[in-house]
mmCIF file of C-alpha atoms and ligand atoms in Angstrom:
data_model
loop_
_atom_site.group_PDB
_atom_site.id
_atom_site.type_symbol
_atom_site.label_atom_id
_atom_site.label_comp_id
_atom_site.label_asym_id
_atom_site.label_seq_id
_atom_site.Cartn_x
_atom_site.Cartn_y
_atom_site.Cartn_z
ATOM 1 C CA MET W 1 -11.234 -12.851 2.468
ATOM 2 C CA ILE W 2 -8.796 -9.953 2.195
ATOM 3 C CA HIS W 3 -5.611 -9.847 4.239
ATOM 4 C CA ILE W 4 -4.330 -6.325 4.924
ATOM 5 C CA LEU W 5 -0.669 -5.750 5.739
ATOM 6 C CA THR W 6 0.289 -2.303 7.016
ATOM 7 C CA THR W 7 3.819 -0.894 6.776
ATOM 8 C CA GLY W 8 3.556 2.781 7.848
ATOM 9 C CA GLY W 9 3.705 5.895 5.673
ATOM 10 C CA THR W 10 1.559 8.988 5.436
ATOM 11 C CA ILE W 11 -1.611 6.917 5.053
ATOM 12 C CA GLU W 12 -1.217 5.803 8.677
ATOM 13 C CA GLY W 13 -1.004 9.432 9.751
ATOM 14 C CA LEU W 14 2.705 9.149 10.413
ATOM 15 C CA ASP W 15 4.652 12.319 9.863
ATOM 16 C CA TYR W 16 8.384 12.237 9.438
ATOM 17 C CA ILE W 17 10.561 14.923 10.913
ATOM 18 C CA ASP W 18 13.418 13.598 8.812
ATOM 19 C CA ASP W 19 14.479 10.178 7.608
ATOM 20 C CA GLY W 20 15.309 9.158 11.161
ATOM 21 C CA GLY W 21 12.272 10.030 13.240
ATOM 22 C CA ILE W 22 8.548 9.555 12.989
ATOM 23 C CA THR W 23 5.827 11.216 15.001
ATOM 24 C CA SER W 24 3.102 9.212 16.676
ATOM 25 C CA SER W 25 -0.272 8.865 15.031
ATOM 26 C CA ASN W 26 -3.784 8.476 16.329
ATOM 27 C CA VAL W 27 -5.173 6.986 13.143
ATOM 28 C CA GLY W 28 -5.015 3.440 11.825
ATOM 29 C CA ILE W 29 -6.220 1.672 8.677
ATOM 30 C CA GLU W 30 -8.941 -0.029 10.786
ATOM 31 C CA ASP W 31 -10.369 3.411 11.593
ATOM 32 C CA PHE W 32 -11.015 4.150 7.905
ATOM 33 C CA LEU W 33 -12.673 0.757 7.405
ATOM 34 C CA TYR W 34 -14.757 1.174 10.542
ATOM 35 C CA LYS W 35 -15.942 4.648 9.475
ATOM 36 C CA ALA W 36 -16.858 3.332 6.019
ATOM 37 C CA ASN W 37 -18.984 0.602 7.687
ATOM 38 C CA VAL W 38 -17.445 -2.018 5.389
ATOM 39 C CA ASP W 39 -18.985 -5.444 5.314
ATOM 40 C CA PHE W 40 -16.377 -7.696 3.760
ATOM 41 C CA GLU W 41 -14.243 -10.226 5.602
ATOM 42 C CA TYR W 42 -10.702 -9.151 6.309
ATOM 43 C CA THR W 43 -7.787 -9.673 8.627
ATOM 44 C CA ILE W 44 -5.193 -7.005 9.291
ATOM 45 C CA SER W 45 -1.677 -7.064 10.625
ATOM 46 C CA SER W 46 1.088 -4.502 11.042
ATOM 47 C CA VAL W 47 4.374 -5.708 9.540
ATOM 48 C CA PHE W 48 6.346 -2.536 10.408
ATOM 49 C CA LYS W 49 5.734 1.209 10.709
ATOM 50 C CA LYS W 50 8.266 3.068 8.594
ATOM 51 C CA ASP W 51 8.743 6.019 6.337
ATOM 52 C CA SER W 52 8.986 4.159 3.059
ATOM 53 C CA ARG W 53 12.391 5.771 2.375
ATOM 54 C CA ALA W 54 13.705 3.732 5.298
ATOM 55 C CA ILE W 55 12.336 0.401 4.046
ATOM 56 C CA THR W 56 15.110 -2.097 3.258
ATOM 57 C CA ASP W 57 15.119 -5.293 1.229
ATOM 58 C CA ASP W 58 15.115 -7.195 4.543
ATOM 59 C CA ASP W 59 11.819 -5.463 5.360
ATOM 60 C CA ARG W 60 10.508 -6.413 1.912
ATOM 61 C CA LYS W 61 11.572 -10.015 2.532
ATOM 62 C CA LEU W 62 9.578 -9.985 5.776
ATOM 63 C CA LEU W 63 6.572 -8.552 3.933
ATOM 64 C CA VAL W 64 6.794 -11.328 1.332
ATOM 65 C CA SER W 65 6.921 -13.974 4.082
ATOM 66 C CA LYS W 66 3.664 -12.524 5.472
ATOM 67 C CA ILE W 67 2.069 -12.681 2.011
ATOM 68 C CA LYS W 68 3.135 -16.297 1.617
ATOM 69 C CA GLU W 69 2.105 -17.473 5.068
ATOM 70 C CA THR W 70 -1.545 -16.373 4.856
ATOM 71 C CA ASN W 71 -4.152 -18.524 3.104
ATOM 72 C CA ALA W 72 -5.705 -15.353 1.694
ATOM 73 C CA THR W 73 -5.197 -14.846 -2.046
ATOM 74 C CA LYS W 74 -6.161 -11.165 -1.992
ATOM 75 C CA ILE W 75 -3.638 -8.959 -0.214
ATOM 76 C CA LEU W 76 -3.825 -5.219 0.406
ATOM 77 C CA ILE W 77 -0.578 -3.524 1.448
ATOM 78 C CA THR W 78 -0.657 -0.001 2.853
ATOM 79 C CA HIS W 79 2.676 1.705 2.218
ATOM 80 C CA GLY W 80 4.407 5.090 2.004
ATOM 81 C CA THR W 81 4.425 6.530 -1.489
ATOM 82 C CA PHE W 82 8.131 7.301 -1.888
ATOM 83 C CA THR W 83 9.281 3.733 -2.451
ATOM 84 C CA MET W 84 5.947 2.069 -3.193
ATOM 85 C CA GLU W 85 7.087 1.311 -6.738
ATOM 86 C CA ASP W 86 10.240 -0.417 -5.433
ATOM 87 C CA THR W 87 8.231 -2.680 -3.138
ATOM 88 C CA ALA W 88 5.723 -3.390 -5.924
ATOM 89 C CA LYS W 89 8.598 -4.430 -8.215
ATOM 90 C CA TYR W 90 10.213 -6.563 -5.498
ATOM 91 C CA ILE W 91 6.943 -8.422 -4.937
ATOM 92 C CA GLY W 92 5.826 -8.526 -8.571
ATOM 93 C CA LYS W 93 9.009 -10.237 -9.760
ATOM 94 C CA LEU W 94 8.324 -13.137 -7.401
ATOM 95 C CA ASN W 95 5.154 -14.183 -9.220
ATOM 96 C CA LEU W 96 3.340 -15.174 -6.028
ATOM 97 C CA ASN W 97 0.071 -16.125 -7.743
ATOM 98 C CA LYS W 98 -1.982 -13.854 -5.465
ATOM 99 C CA THR W 99 -3.670 -10.548 -6.170
ATOM 100 C CA ILE W 100 -1.606 -7.943 -4.330
ATOM 101 C CA VAL W 101 -2.488 -4.242 -4.323
ATOM 102 C CA LEU W 102 -0.354 -1.523 -2.734
ATOM 103 C CA VAL W 103 -1.945 1.737 -1.667
ATOM 104 C CA GLY W 104 -0.943 4.849 0.274
ATOM 105 C CA SER W 105 -1.855 8.501 0.520
ATOM 106 C CA PHE W 106 -0.259 11.851 -0.262
ATOM 107 C CA ILE W 107 -1.979 13.709 2.576
ATOM 108 C CA LEU W 108 -1.669 12.601 6.194
ATOM 109 C CA GLY W 109 -4.286 10.026 7.164
ATOM 110 C CA SER W 110 -4.915 12.056 10.304
ATOM 111 C CA SER W 111 -5.788 15.200 8.313
ATOM 112 C CA VAL W 112 -9.410 16.044 7.435
ATOM 113 C CA ASP W 113 -8.313 16.591 3.820
ATOM 114 C CA THR W 114 -6.687 13.189 3.482
ATOM 115 C CA ASP W 115 -6.964 11.158 0.317
ATOM 116 C CA ALA W 116 -6.623 7.968 2.403
ATOM 117 C CA PRO W 117 -10.310 6.830 2.488
ATOM 118 C CA PHE W 118 -10.773 7.389 -1.256
ATOM 119 C CA ASN W 119 -7.535 5.572 -2.072
ATOM 120 C CA LEU W 120 -8.347 2.688 0.264
ATOM 121 C CA GLY W 121 -11.843 2.279 -1.158
ATOM 122 C CA TYR W 122 -10.527 2.328 -4.703
ATOM 123 C CA ALA W 123 -7.781 -0.178 -3.868
ATOM 124 C CA ILE W 124 -10.103 -2.565 -2.032
ATOM 125 C CA SER W 125 -12.622 -2.496 -4.843
ATOM 126 C CA SER W 126 -9.920 -3.139 -7.461
ATOM 127 C CA LEU W 127 -8.430 -5.943 -5.396
ATOM 128 C CA GLN W 128 -11.666 -7.878 -5.680
ATOM 129 C CA PHE W 129 -11.672 -7.797 -9.498
ATOM 130 C CA LEU W 130 -8.018 -7.894 -10.557
ATOM 131 C CA LYS W 131 -6.352 -11.127 -11.662
ATOM 132 C CA PRO W 132 -3.407 -12.453 -9.627
ATOM 133 C CA ASP W 133 -0.393 -10.112 -9.948
ATOM 134 C CA ALA W 134 1.026 -7.091 -8.083
ATOM 135 C CA TYR W 135 -0.398 -3.608 -8.596
ATOM 136 C CA ILE W 136 -0.312 -0.059 -7.269
ATOM 137 C CA ALA W 137 -3.683 1.665 -6.790
ATOM 138 C CA MET W 138 -3.129 5.433 -6.593
ATOM 139 C CA ASN W 139 -4.644 8.613 -8.060
ATOM 140 C CA GLY W 140 -7.766 6.648 -9.001
ATOM 141 C CA GLN W 141 -5.773 4.387 -11.313
ATOM 142 C CA ILE W 142 -4.345 0.872 -11.339
ATOM 143 C CA PHE W 143 -0.707 0.393 -12.311
ATOM 144 C CA ASN W 144 1.003 -2.890 -12.999
ATOM 145 C CA TRP W 145 4.170 -3.440 -10.910
ATOM 146 C CA ASN W 146 6.380 -3.452 -14.014
ATOM 147 C CA ASN W 147 5.059 -0.220 -15.501
ATOM 148 C CA VAL W 148 4.850 2.463 -12.839
ATOM 149 C CA SER W 149 6.856 5.318 -11.397
ATOM 150 C CA LYS W 150 6.091 8.187 -9.073
ATOM 151 C CA ASN W 151 6.344 11.715 -10.420
ATOM 152 C CA LEU W 152 7.727 13.690 -7.476
ATOM 153 C CA GLU W 153 6.724 17.050 -8.976
ATOM 154 C CA THR W 154 3.048 16.288 -9.575
ATOM 155 C CA ASN W 155 2.613 13.788 -6.711
ATOM 156 C CA LYS W 156 1.119 11.354 -9.177
ATOM 157 C CA PHE W 157 1.931 7.821 -10.186
ATOM 158 C CA GLU W 158 2.455 7.344 -13.920
ATOM 159 C CA ARG W 159 2.944 4.605 -16.487
ATOM 160 C CA ASN W 160 6.456 4.510 -17.928
ATOM 161 C CA GLU W 161 4.986 4.018 -21.462
HETATM 162 N N1 LIG P 1 3.149 10.100 1.090
HETATM 163 C C1 LIG P 1 3.957 9.283 1.729
HETATM 164 O O1 LIG P 1 3.582 8.216 2.136
HETATM 165 C C2 LIG P 1 5.350 9.735 1.938
HETATM 166 C C3 LIG P 1 5.874 9.061 3.127
HETATM 167 N N2 LIG P 1 6.663 9.864 3.927
HETATM 168 C C4 LIG P 1 6.513 7.731 2.800
HETATM 169 O O2 LIG P 1 6.623 6.935 3.683
HETATM 170 O O3 LIG P 1 6.897 7.461 1.675
#
């Protein structure tokens, strides 16, 4: 059983006019799963819908409470890319003894060119094989929470080395 927690970001088709406002979206994570005709058991719940630049530590605390309160040991978190590494670090440090994978997209989930379905598929597959810890699944790679940063110029996640 996989529990999916959604938090907003480009992957949910949300566009941000500036840090304050978000546009509405007609796409949800369920839509990608439905279109892919997936056949694994999952539950899904929206924790908040934010540009990740607006996510606070109180939001992260709420997210952690949702991870703790489910019986599921495999957690997928959909998240904006800007502060994905910060949330991964926040969660990773807590050593929750669950496999937790964060994923997002660089191109709007509502766009035909979106990387969202590929990224989701890659993240969900990885989630089923990774040992308990917190990870980021982006650009077709898995990054451990304590060795990842986003390169804003290339739009790629990288290991710190
Ligand atoms: N690609 C993204 O997800 C950027 C987005 N605006 C965010 O919430 O970080």
